[in-house]
Short mmCIF file of C-alpha atoms and ligand atoms in Angstrom, two decimals:
data_model
loop_
_atom_site.label_atom_id
_atom_site.label_comp_id
_atom_site.label_asym_id
_atom_site.label_seq_id
_atom_site.Cartn_x
_atom_site.Cartn_y
_atom_site.Cartn_z
CA MET A 1 -69.02 19.73 -82.59
CA THR A 2 -65.79 19.44 -80.64
CA THR A 3 -64.38 16.57 -78.66
CA LYS A 4 -64.57 16.91 -74.90
CA THR A 5 -61.29 16.93 -73.02
CA ILE A 6 -60.16 16.37 -69.44
CA ASP A 7 -60.83 20.07 -68.87
CA ASP A 8 -64.55 19.39 -69.34
CA VAL A 9 -65.00 16.69 -66.70
CA GLN A 10 -64.90 16.29 -62.94
CA LEU A 11 -61.68 14.50 -61.93
CA ALA A 12 -61.55 15.04 -58.16
CA GLY A 13 -61.91 11.80 -56.22
CA LYS A 14 -62.28 9.78 -59.45
CA LYS A 15 -60.32 6.83 -60.75
CA VAL A 16 -59.35 8.05 -64.18
CA GLN A 17 -58.45 5.42 -66.74
CA VAL A 18 -56.09 6.74 -69.40
CA ARG A 19 -55.15 5.01 -72.65
CA VAL A 20 -51.59 6.18 -73.32
CA ASP A 21 -49.10 5.25 -76.00
CA PHE A 22 -46.16 3.80 -74.09
CA ASN A 23 -45.10 1.68 -77.04
CA VAL A 24 -41.52 2.90 -76.61
CA PRO A 25 -38.24 1.50 -77.95
CA MET A 26 -36.38 -0.65 -75.40
CA THR A 27 -32.71 -1.64 -75.08
CA PRO A 28 -31.78 -5.36 -75.18
CA ASP A 29 -31.52 -5.28 -71.36
CA LEU A 30 -35.11 -3.94 -71.22
CA LYS A 31 -34.60 -0.30 -70.38
CA VAL A 32 -36.49 2.53 -72.05
CA SER A 33 -34.21 3.83 -74.83
CA ASP A 34 -36.37 6.74 -76.02
CA ASP A 35 -38.92 8.21 -73.62
CA LYS A 36 -40.46 10.84 -75.92
CA ARG A 37 -43.90 9.21 -75.78
CA ILE A 38 -43.79 8.89 -72.00
CA VAL A 39 -42.73 12.52 -71.59
CA GLU A 40 -45.59 13.61 -73.85
CA SER A 41 -48.14 11.94 -71.58
CA LEU A 42 -46.96 13.87 -68.50
CA PRO A 43 -49.24 16.94 -68.86
CA THR A 44 -52.35 14.74 -68.82
CA ILE A 45 -51.13 12.63 -65.90
CA THR A 46 -50.12 15.70 -63.92
CA LYS A 47 -53.45 17.41 -64.58
CA ILE A 48 -55.43 14.42 -63.24
CA ARG A 49 -53.25 14.15 -60.14
CA SER A 50 -53.38 17.82 -59.33
CA ALA A 51 -57.17 17.80 -59.77
CA GLY A 52 -57.36 15.07 -57.10
CA GLY A 53 -57.91 12.04 -59.32
CA ALA A 54 -56.09 8.71 -59.28
CA VAL A 55 -54.51 7.68 -62.59
CA ILE A 56 -54.88 4.21 -64.12
CA LEU A 57 -52.66 3.99 -67.18
CA MET A 58 -53.05 1.38 -69.89
CA SER A 59 -50.96 0.83 -73.03
CA HIS A 60 -49.60 -1.75 -75.41
CA LEU A 61 -45.90 -2.42 -76.01
CA GLY A 62 -44.61 -4.24 -79.08
CA ARG A 63 -46.36 -7.22 -80.64
CA PRO A 64 -46.67 -9.93 -78.01
CA LYS A 65 -49.30 -11.77 -80.08
CA GLY A 66 -51.96 -12.07 -77.41
CA LYS A 67 -49.99 -13.81 -74.67
CA PRO A 68 -47.78 -12.71 -71.76
CA THR A 69 -44.21 -12.24 -73.04
CA PRO A 70 -41.59 -11.00 -70.53
CA GLU A 71 -39.66 -8.93 -73.09
CA PHE A 72 -42.81 -6.86 -73.75
CA SER A 73 -43.64 -6.21 -70.11
CA LEU A 74 -44.45 -2.59 -69.24
CA ARG A 75 -42.81 -2.93 -65.81
CA PRO A 76 -39.61 -1.06 -66.83
CA VAL A 77 -41.83 1.72 -68.22
CA ALA A 78 -43.53 2.09 -64.82
CA GLN A 79 -40.11 2.57 -63.25
CA HIS A 80 -39.09 5.10 -65.87
CA LEU A 81 -42.34 7.03 -65.47
CA GLY A 82 -41.80 7.08 -61.71
CA THR A 83 -38.43 8.73 -62.21
CA LEU A 84 -39.96 11.36 -64.49
CA LEU A 85 -42.86 12.07 -62.11
CA LYS A 86 -40.64 11.82 -59.02
CA THR A 87 -43.23 9.61 -57.40
CA GLU A 88 -43.88 5.90 -57.04
CA VAL A 89 -45.73 4.43 -60.01
CA LYS A 90 -47.56 1.26 -59.01
CA PHE A 91 -47.67 -1.65 -61.40
CA ALA A 92 -50.33 -4.35 -61.90
CA GLU A 93 -49.20 -7.71 -63.31
CA ASP A 94 -52.22 -7.85 -65.58
CA CYS A 95 -54.54 -5.29 -67.17
CA VAL A 96 -57.69 -7.18 -66.12
CA GLY A 97 -58.60 -9.81 -63.52
CA LYS A 98 -57.67 -10.02 -59.85
CA ALA A 99 -54.28 -8.29 -60.08
CA ALA A 100 -55.74 -5.24 -61.82
CA ARG A 101 -58.78 -5.10 -59.52
CA ALA A 102 -56.68 -5.26 -56.33
CA ALA A 103 -54.29 -2.57 -57.58
CA VAL A 104 -57.15 -0.27 -58.57
CA ASP A 105 -58.97 -0.79 -55.26
CA ALA A 106 -55.87 0.33 -53.36
CA LEU A 107 -55.56 3.61 -55.28
CA LYS A 108 -55.83 6.92 -53.45
CA PRO A 109 -56.19 10.39 -55.00
CA GLY A 110 -52.93 11.41 -56.70
CA ASP A 111 -51.70 7.80 -57.09
CA VAL A 112 -50.48 6.52 -60.44
CA LEU A 113 -50.87 2.91 -61.56
CA LEU A 114 -49.69 1.33 -64.81
CA LEU A 115 -51.43 -1.85 -65.96
CA GLU A 116 -49.50 -4.61 -67.72
CA ASN A 117 -49.43 -4.71 -71.56
CA LEU A 118 -52.95 -4.76 -73.03
CA ARG A 119 -51.78 -6.93 -75.91
CA PHE A 120 -50.96 -9.82 -73.58
CA HIS A 121 -54.65 -10.51 -74.28
CA ALA A 122 -55.68 -11.24 -77.88
CA GLU A 123 -59.08 -9.76 -77.00
CA GLU A 124 -57.57 -6.26 -77.00
CA GLU A 125 -56.95 -6.08 -80.76
CA LYS A 126 -60.14 -8.04 -81.47
CA ASN A 127 -62.11 -5.38 -79.60
CA ASP A 128 -63.77 -8.18 -77.65
CA GLU A 129 -66.85 -6.93 -75.85
CA ALA A 130 -66.43 -8.84 -72.58
CA PHE A 131 -62.78 -7.76 -72.36
CA ALA A 132 -63.70 -4.12 -73.06
CA ARG A 133 -66.41 -4.30 -70.38
CA GLU A 134 -63.93 -5.67 -67.86
CA LEU A 135 -61.36 -3.00 -68.67
CA ALA A 136 -64.07 -0.34 -68.36
CA SER A 137 -65.07 -1.61 -64.91
CA LEU A 138 -61.75 -0.39 -63.48
CA GLY A 139 -62.26 3.36 -63.92
CA GLN A 140 -64.87 6.06 -63.49
CA VAL A 141 -63.66 8.39 -66.23
CA TYR A 142 -62.03 7.37 -69.51
CA VAL A 143 -59.35 9.48 -71.17
CA ASN A 144 -57.75 8.68 -74.51
CA ASP A 145 -54.30 10.25 -74.94
CA ALA A 146 -52.95 7.72 -77.44
CA PHE A 147 -53.34 9.32 -80.86
CA GLY A 148 -51.01 6.71 -82.39
CA THR A 149 -53.61 3.96 -81.89
CA ALA A 150 -56.75 6.08 -82.45
CA HIS A 151 -57.09 4.71 -86.00
CA ARG A 152 -57.62 1.22 -84.58
CA ALA A 153 -60.90 0.10 -83.02
CA HIS A 154 -59.41 -1.89 -80.16
CA ALA A 155 -60.94 -2.69 -76.77
CA SER A 156 -58.89 0.01 -75.02
CA THR A 157 -59.53 2.69 -77.65
CA GLU A 158 -63.12 2.10 -78.77
CA GLY A 159 -64.77 -0.83 -76.98
CA VAL A 160 -64.17 0.59 -73.52
CA THR A 161 -66.07 3.81 -74.33
CA ARG A 162 -69.28 1.81 -74.72
CA PHE A 163 -69.18 0.96 -71.02
CA LEU A 164 -67.33 3.87 -69.44
CA LYS A 165 -68.48 7.49 -69.58
CA PRO A 166 -67.47 10.24 -69.61
CA ALA A 167 -64.98 9.41 -72.35
CA VAL A 168 -62.77 12.36 -73.24
CA ALA A 169 -59.47 13.36 -74.88
CA GLY A 170 -56.24 14.01 -72.99
CA TYR A 171 -53.98 16.96 -73.75
CA LEU A 172 -51.77 15.14 -76.26
CA MET A 173 -54.81 13.93 -78.16
CA ARG A 174 -56.27 17.43 -78.07
CA LYS A 175 -53.08 18.86 -79.56
CA GLU A 176 -53.22 16.35 -82.42
CA ILE A 177 -56.89 17.12 -83.11
CA ASP A 178 -56.25 20.86 -82.97
CA TYR A 179 -53.40 20.86 -85.47
CA LEU A 180 -54.40 18.08 -87.85
CA GLY A 181 -58.10 18.91 -87.60
CA ARG A 182 -57.57 22.53 -88.54
CA ALA A 183 -55.24 21.60 -91.38
CA VAL A 184 -57.91 19.34 -92.83
CA ALA A 185 -61.01 21.40 -92.12
CA ASP A 186 -60.08 25.05 -91.87
CA PRO A 187 -56.49 25.81 -92.94
CA VAL A 188 -55.13 29.35 -93.12
CA ARG A 189 -54.13 29.85 -96.77
CA PRO A 190 -52.01 29.47 -98.79
CA TYR A 191 -52.01 25.83 -97.75
CA ILE A 192 -49.21 23.61 -99.10
CA ALA A 193 -48.80 19.88 -98.61
CA ILE A 194 -45.51 18.09 -99.22
CA LEU A 195 -45.76 14.35 -99.67
CA GLY A 196 -42.88 11.96 -100.02
CA GLY A 197 -41.91 8.42 -99.16
CA ALA A 198 -41.34 5.30 -101.14
CA LYS A 199 -44.61 4.51 -102.78
CA ILE A 200 -47.77 6.08 -104.11
CA SER A 201 -49.77 3.09 -102.91
CA GLY A 202 -49.56 4.14 -99.25
CA LYS A 203 -50.43 7.76 -100.04
CA ILE A 204 -53.15 7.63 -102.72
CA ASP A 205 -55.97 8.45 -100.34
CA VAL A 206 -54.01 11.35 -98.85
CA ILE A 207 -53.21 12.71 -102.32
CA GLN A 208 -56.84 12.43 -103.38
CA ASN A 209 -58.19 13.97 -100.19
CA LEU A 210 -55.68 16.81 -100.07
CA MET A 211 -55.46 17.70 -103.77
CA PRO A 212 -58.73 19.66 -103.92
CA LYS A 213 -58.04 21.30 -100.55
CA VAL A 214 -54.48 22.57 -100.88
CA ASP A 215 -53.17 25.50 -102.89
CA ALA A 216 -50.23 23.37 -104.02
CA LEU A 217 -49.21 19.76 -103.56
CA VAL A 218 -45.49 18.97 -103.71
CA ILE A 219 -44.54 15.37 -104.43
CA GLY A 220 -41.04 14.11 -103.69
CA GLY A 221 -39.38 10.87 -102.66
CA GLY A 222 -39.56 7.57 -104.50
CA MET A 223 -43.16 8.02 -105.53
CA ALA A 224 -42.31 10.90 -107.89
CA PHE A 225 -40.76 8.42 -110.32
CA THR A 226 -44.04 6.64 -110.95
CA PHE A 227 -45.45 10.04 -111.98
CA PHE A 228 -42.48 10.60 -114.31
CA GLN A 229 -42.80 7.21 -115.96
CA ALA A 230 -46.54 7.81 -116.34
CA GLN A 231 -45.59 10.86 -118.43
CA GLY A 232 -43.40 8.69 -120.64
CA MET A 233 -40.08 9.82 -119.14
CA GLU A 234 -37.05 7.56 -118.67
CA VAL A 235 -36.40 6.94 -114.98
CA GLY A 236 -33.56 4.39 -115.18
CA ASP A 237 -33.63 1.98 -112.24
CA SER A 238 -35.63 4.35 -110.00
CA LEU A 239 -38.46 2.97 -107.91
CA VAL A 240 -41.60 2.65 -110.06
CA GLU A 241 -44.89 1.00 -109.16
CA GLN A 242 -45.94 -0.44 -112.50
CA GLU A 243 -49.45 -1.17 -111.25
CA LYS A 244 -49.91 2.47 -110.22
CA LEU A 245 -48.90 4.05 -113.54
CA ALA A 246 -52.50 4.46 -114.69
CA LEU A 247 -53.47 6.01 -111.39
CA ALA A 248 -50.52 8.44 -111.52
CA LYS A 249 -51.55 9.42 -115.06
CA HIS A 250 -55.11 9.95 -113.88
CA LEU A 251 -53.98 12.15 -110.96
CA LEU A 252 -51.83 14.26 -113.30
CA GLU A 253 -54.76 14.72 -115.70
CA GLU A 254 -57.15 15.54 -112.87
CA ALA A 255 -54.73 18.14 -111.49
CA LYS A 256 -54.43 19.71 -114.93
CA ALA A 257 -58.17 19.70 -115.64
CA LYS A 258 -59.03 21.20 -112.28
CA ARG A 259 -56.09 23.61 -112.36
CA MET A 260 -54.63 22.16 -109.18
CA ARG A 261 -50.95 22.80 -108.63
CA LEU A 262 -49.14 19.48 -108.47
CA ILE A 263 -45.42 20.15 -108.16
CA LEU A 264 -42.95 17.40 -109.03
CA PRO A 265 -39.13 17.50 -108.69
CA VAL A 266 -37.17 19.05 -111.56
CA ASP A 267 -33.84 17.47 -110.61
CA CYS A 268 -32.68 14.54 -108.54
CA VAL A 269 -29.61 12.88 -107.06
CA VAL A 270 -29.03 9.63 -108.90
CA ALA A 271 -26.86 6.73 -107.78
CA ASP A 272 -25.47 3.72 -109.64
CA ARG A 273 -26.39 1.39 -106.76
CA PHE A 274 -28.74 1.42 -103.77
CA GLU A 275 -25.83 2.01 -101.38
CA ASN A 276 -24.70 5.05 -99.41
CA ASP A 277 -21.23 4.94 -101.01
CA ALA A 278 -22.55 4.48 -104.55
CA GLN A 279 -21.39 6.86 -107.27
CA ARG A 280 -23.79 9.76 -107.40
CA LYS A 281 -24.57 12.88 -109.39
CA VAL A 282 -27.29 15.50 -109.77
CA VAL A 283 -29.27 15.37 -113.01
CA PRO A 284 -32.46 16.97 -114.35
CA VAL A 285 -35.34 14.50 -114.01
CA THR A 286 -35.56 14.42 -117.81
CA LYS A 287 -32.00 13.07 -118.03
CA ILE A 288 -31.81 10.10 -115.68
CA PRO A 289 -29.17 7.78 -117.19
CA SER A 290 -30.13 4.15 -117.70
CA GLY A 291 -28.81 1.92 -114.93
CA TRP A 292 -28.98 4.80 -112.38
CA ARG A 293 -31.69 5.45 -109.83
CA GLY A 294 -33.04 8.60 -108.22
CA LEU A 295 -32.57 8.52 -104.46
CA ASP A 296 -33.06 12.16 -103.47
CA ILE A 297 -34.42 15.45 -104.78
CA GLY A 298 -31.86 17.88 -106.23
CA PRO A 299 -30.95 21.50 -105.32
CA GLU A 300 -33.18 23.11 -108.00
CA THR A 301 -36.17 21.26 -106.57
CA VAL A 302 -35.28 22.47 -103.08
CA LYS A 303 -35.29 26.05 -104.46
CA ILE A 304 -38.77 25.55 -105.94
CA ILE A 305 -40.08 24.10 -102.67
CA ASN A 306 -38.50 27.06 -100.87
CA MET A 307 -40.37 29.52 -103.10
CA GLU A 308 -43.65 27.73 -102.44
CA LEU A 309 -43.14 27.52 -98.69
CA ARG A 310 -42.26 31.21 -98.40
CA LYS A 311 -45.82 32.02 -99.46
CA ALA A 312 -47.50 29.38 -97.30
CA LYS A 313 -49.43 29.95 -94.10
CA THR A 314 -50.19 26.26 -93.45
CA ILE A 315 -47.78 23.46 -94.37
CA VAL A 316 -48.31 19.75 -93.92
CA TRP A 317 -45.38 17.43 -94.57
CA ASN A 318 -45.60 13.66 -94.73
CA GLY A 319 -42.88 11.38 -96.09
CA PRO A 320 -39.15 11.87 -96.77
CA MET A 321 -37.87 13.43 -100.01
CA GLY A 322 -35.28 10.70 -100.51
CA VAL A 323 -33.60 7.74 -98.87
CA PHE A 324 -32.81 9.83 -95.80
CA GLU A 325 -31.56 6.80 -93.86
CA MET A 326 -28.41 7.00 -96.04
CA SER A 327 -26.44 10.18 -95.32
CA ASN A 328 -25.57 10.83 -98.98
CA PHE A 329 -29.25 10.91 -99.92
CA ALA A 330 -30.62 12.72 -96.87
CA ASN A 331 -29.94 16.25 -98.07
CA GLY A 332 -33.33 16.95 -99.72
CA THR A 333 -35.22 15.75 -96.66
CA MET A 334 -33.01 17.77 -94.30
CA GLU A 335 -33.39 20.88 -96.49
CA VAL A 336 -37.18 20.54 -96.41
CA ALA A 337 -36.99 20.17 -92.62
CA LYS A 338 -34.99 23.43 -92.51
CA LEU A 339 -37.47 25.20 -94.79
CA LEU A 340 -40.28 24.17 -92.45
CA VAL A 341 -38.40 25.69 -89.53
CA GLU A 342 -37.94 28.95 -91.48
CA ALA A 343 -41.62 28.98 -92.42
CA THR A 344 -42.53 28.48 -88.75
CA HIS A 345 -40.37 31.49 -87.81
CA SER A 346 -42.20 33.51 -90.45
CA GLY A 347 -45.54 32.70 -88.87
CA ALA A 348 -46.74 29.65 -90.81
CA THR A 349 -48.35 26.70 -89.04
CA THR A 350 -46.17 23.71 -89.84
CA ILE A 351 -47.30 20.15 -89.24
CA VAL A 352 -45.14 17.08 -89.65
CA GLY A 353 -46.94 13.75 -90.05
CA GLY A 354 -45.74 10.89 -87.89
CA GLY A 355 -43.54 8.00 -88.99
CA ASP A 356 -40.56 8.67 -91.24
CA SER A 357 -40.98 12.43 -91.53
CA ALA A 358 -41.13 12.68 -87.74
CA ALA A 359 -37.95 10.59 -87.57
CA ALA A 360 -36.32 12.88 -90.16
CA ILE A 361 -37.20 16.08 -88.32
CA ALA A 362 -35.89 14.54 -85.10
CA GLN A 363 -32.68 13.49 -86.92
CA ALA A 364 -32.27 17.11 -88.05
CA GLY A 365 -32.82 18.28 -84.45
CA TYR A 366 -35.81 20.48 -85.39
CA GLU A 367 -38.60 18.74 -83.50
CA LYS A 368 -39.27 21.77 -81.32
CA ALA A 369 -38.83 24.29 -84.12
CA VAL A 370 -41.99 23.39 -86.06
CA SER A 371 -45.57 23.90 -84.88
CA HIS A 372 -46.48 20.26 -84.45
CA VAL A 373 -44.93 16.83 -84.98
CA SER A 374 -47.64 14.21 -84.92
CA THR A 375 -47.11 11.23 -82.62
CA GLY A 376 -49.08 8.90 -84.89
CA GLY A 377 -47.75 7.61 -88.23
CA GLY A 378 -50.73 5.61 -89.50
CA ALA A 379 -53.18 7.71 -87.50
CA SER A 380 -51.98 11.04 -88.89
CA LEU A 381 -52.08 9.61 -92.41
CA GLU A 382 -55.66 8.42 -91.93
CA PHE A 383 -56.61 11.79 -90.49
CA LEU A 384 -55.18 13.52 -93.57
CA GLU A 385 -57.06 11.04 -95.75
CA GLY A 386 -60.23 12.45 -94.21
CA LYS A 387 -61.09 9.16 -92.52
CA THR A 388 -62.87 8.90 -89.19
CA LEU A 389 -60.56 7.57 -86.48
CA PRO A 390 -62.58 5.13 -84.34
CA GLY A 391 -60.73 6.01 -81.13
CA LEU A 392 -61.56 9.66 -81.67
CA ALA A 393 -65.11 9.23 -82.88
CA ALA A 394 -65.85 7.24 -79.70
CA LEU A 395 -65.15 10.21 -77.43
CA ASP A 396 -67.84 12.54 -76.05
CA THR A 397 -68.51 15.77 -77.90
CA LYS A 398 -69.89 19.12 -76.82
P1 AMP B 401 -43.13 5.64 -96.73
O1 AMP B 401 -43.20 4.60 -95.67
O2 AMP B 401 -43.93 5.34 -97.95
O3 AMP B 401 -43.38 7.04 -96.19
O4 AMP B 401 -41.65 5.63 -97.27
C1 AMP B 401 -40.54 5.96 -96.49
C2 AMP B 401 -39.34 5.38 -97.16
O5 AMP B 401 -39.24 5.90 -98.46
C3 AMP B 401 -38.03 5.70 -96.49
O6 AMP B 401 -37.52 4.52 -95.92
C4 AMP B 401 -37.14 6.19 -97.64
O7 AMP B 401 -35.86 5.60 -97.64
C5 AMP B 401 -37.90 5.73 -98.85
N1 AMP B 401 -37.61 6.54 -100.05
C6 AMP B 401 -37.72 7.87 -100.17
N2 AMP B 401 -37.31 8.27 -101.38
C7 AMP B 401 -36.93 7.16 -102.06
C8 AMP B 401 -36.40 6.93 -103.38
N3 AMP B 401 -36.19 7.92 -104.22
N4 AMP B 401 -36.14 5.65 -103.71
C9 AMP B 401 -36.37 4.64 -102.85
N5 AMP B 401 -36.86 4.80 -101.60
C10 AMP B 401 -37.13 6.05 -101.20
#
C-alpha cells in the first residue's frame, strides 16, 4: 500500500488546499531569515499551478497560543513566497471565516493564496472537528506537504482529511516517505544507524526499533556516557542519566545476547568545564579523569565509524556526536558529516534525521551532498521509531 500523491489526482480547475510547513525563522523586523522550508514547497506549488489548479496554502508559524499575534503573522511569508514564485501571492487575514471564504472565492486557476497562521485558533492543535470541517470547506483537493507536523494529529493535518477528499501527499512529503520509509522497511544492506545527542531518554524508542533491523548501531554524543557508567566505568562529570542506567545495561545485554553490533566510542574529547574555551584533551573512554567531562568523540572513534560506513549501503544519522554548537567540540560531528558525504559518493543512501543533525550538516555545508536531509525533527524520529504518523496515515492510499 502506498500513499497517493498529487500525481495521482485531477488538479485542473480545482482549488487545492495544501498544508505546508512555513514555520520559518524570522528577523526581529519580521522578515524571513531562512527560507529553506519555503523553497522546498515550490515543486508542489508549481505542479498544482501548471496543472491548472489554484493553490490555497495553510501553515502555522511559531507558538501564538491560540490567538492572533502580529509577530507570528504569515503576511511577510506571503511576500517572500511571491518573490520566489515571481507572481503575486494573495493573503487572507484569517484561515477560516469570512476573510478566508472571500479570498478563496476570488481564486482563479494558477492563483496562489496563503491563509493566516492556523495557530491563531486554539482549535487547530486541539484537532477540533468543527474547525477542521470549516477548513476543509475551502478546498476541493487536500495535499499535505508538511512532514514536520505529520506526527501531530491537528485539524490541518488529520482532522481536515475526514471532510476533504482526495487527500494526498505533496512532493516534499513523498520524498520523506520514500527515503525514511525505505530505510525502515526495506533498506539496502549493510544498514548502519548512527545515533547521538544529549540523552538516551529521547532516543530509546529509536534504539529499540532500529537495533534488530540494522547491521550495526553506532552510539555517540552525550548518551554514550550513560552506557559507559552502566558498564561500571568512570565517566567524570560527563552527562549521565542516572534513571536510565538500568535501561542502558539492559540494551547492552540484549545486543550481546542477540549478537547485535552496538558500537560505542573508544575515545573522547574531555573538557574541565562546559565552555568552548575550557581546557581539553583526548583520552580513551576508560581513562576519563575525575572532574572532566566528555564533550565530543575522539579521532580513534571517528576511524572506527569510518570503517563501518565504508561497508554500508544505507546510513541513517540522527543526533550530534558532541556539543557541536561549541567549535572546539564540533569536530566529531563534522567528521561524521564528511564521512556521510564520502559514503554518498560511493553509492550509499545517506539519510540525516531532522533537528540537530540537520543543523550540523547545514553548518558543515553538506546539505546537498547527502541523499536526504529530513525536514522534520520530531517527525523523522517518530518515523524511525516505527510509529504511525497521523498526518501520513490520514492520506489516501493506492
Ligand atoms: P538531542 O536533542 O537529544 O538530539 O541532543 C542534541 C544536543 O546534544 C546538542 O545540543 C548537543 O550539544 C548535545 N550533546 C551532544 N553530545 C553531548 C555531550 N557529550 N555532552 C553534553 N551534551 C551533548
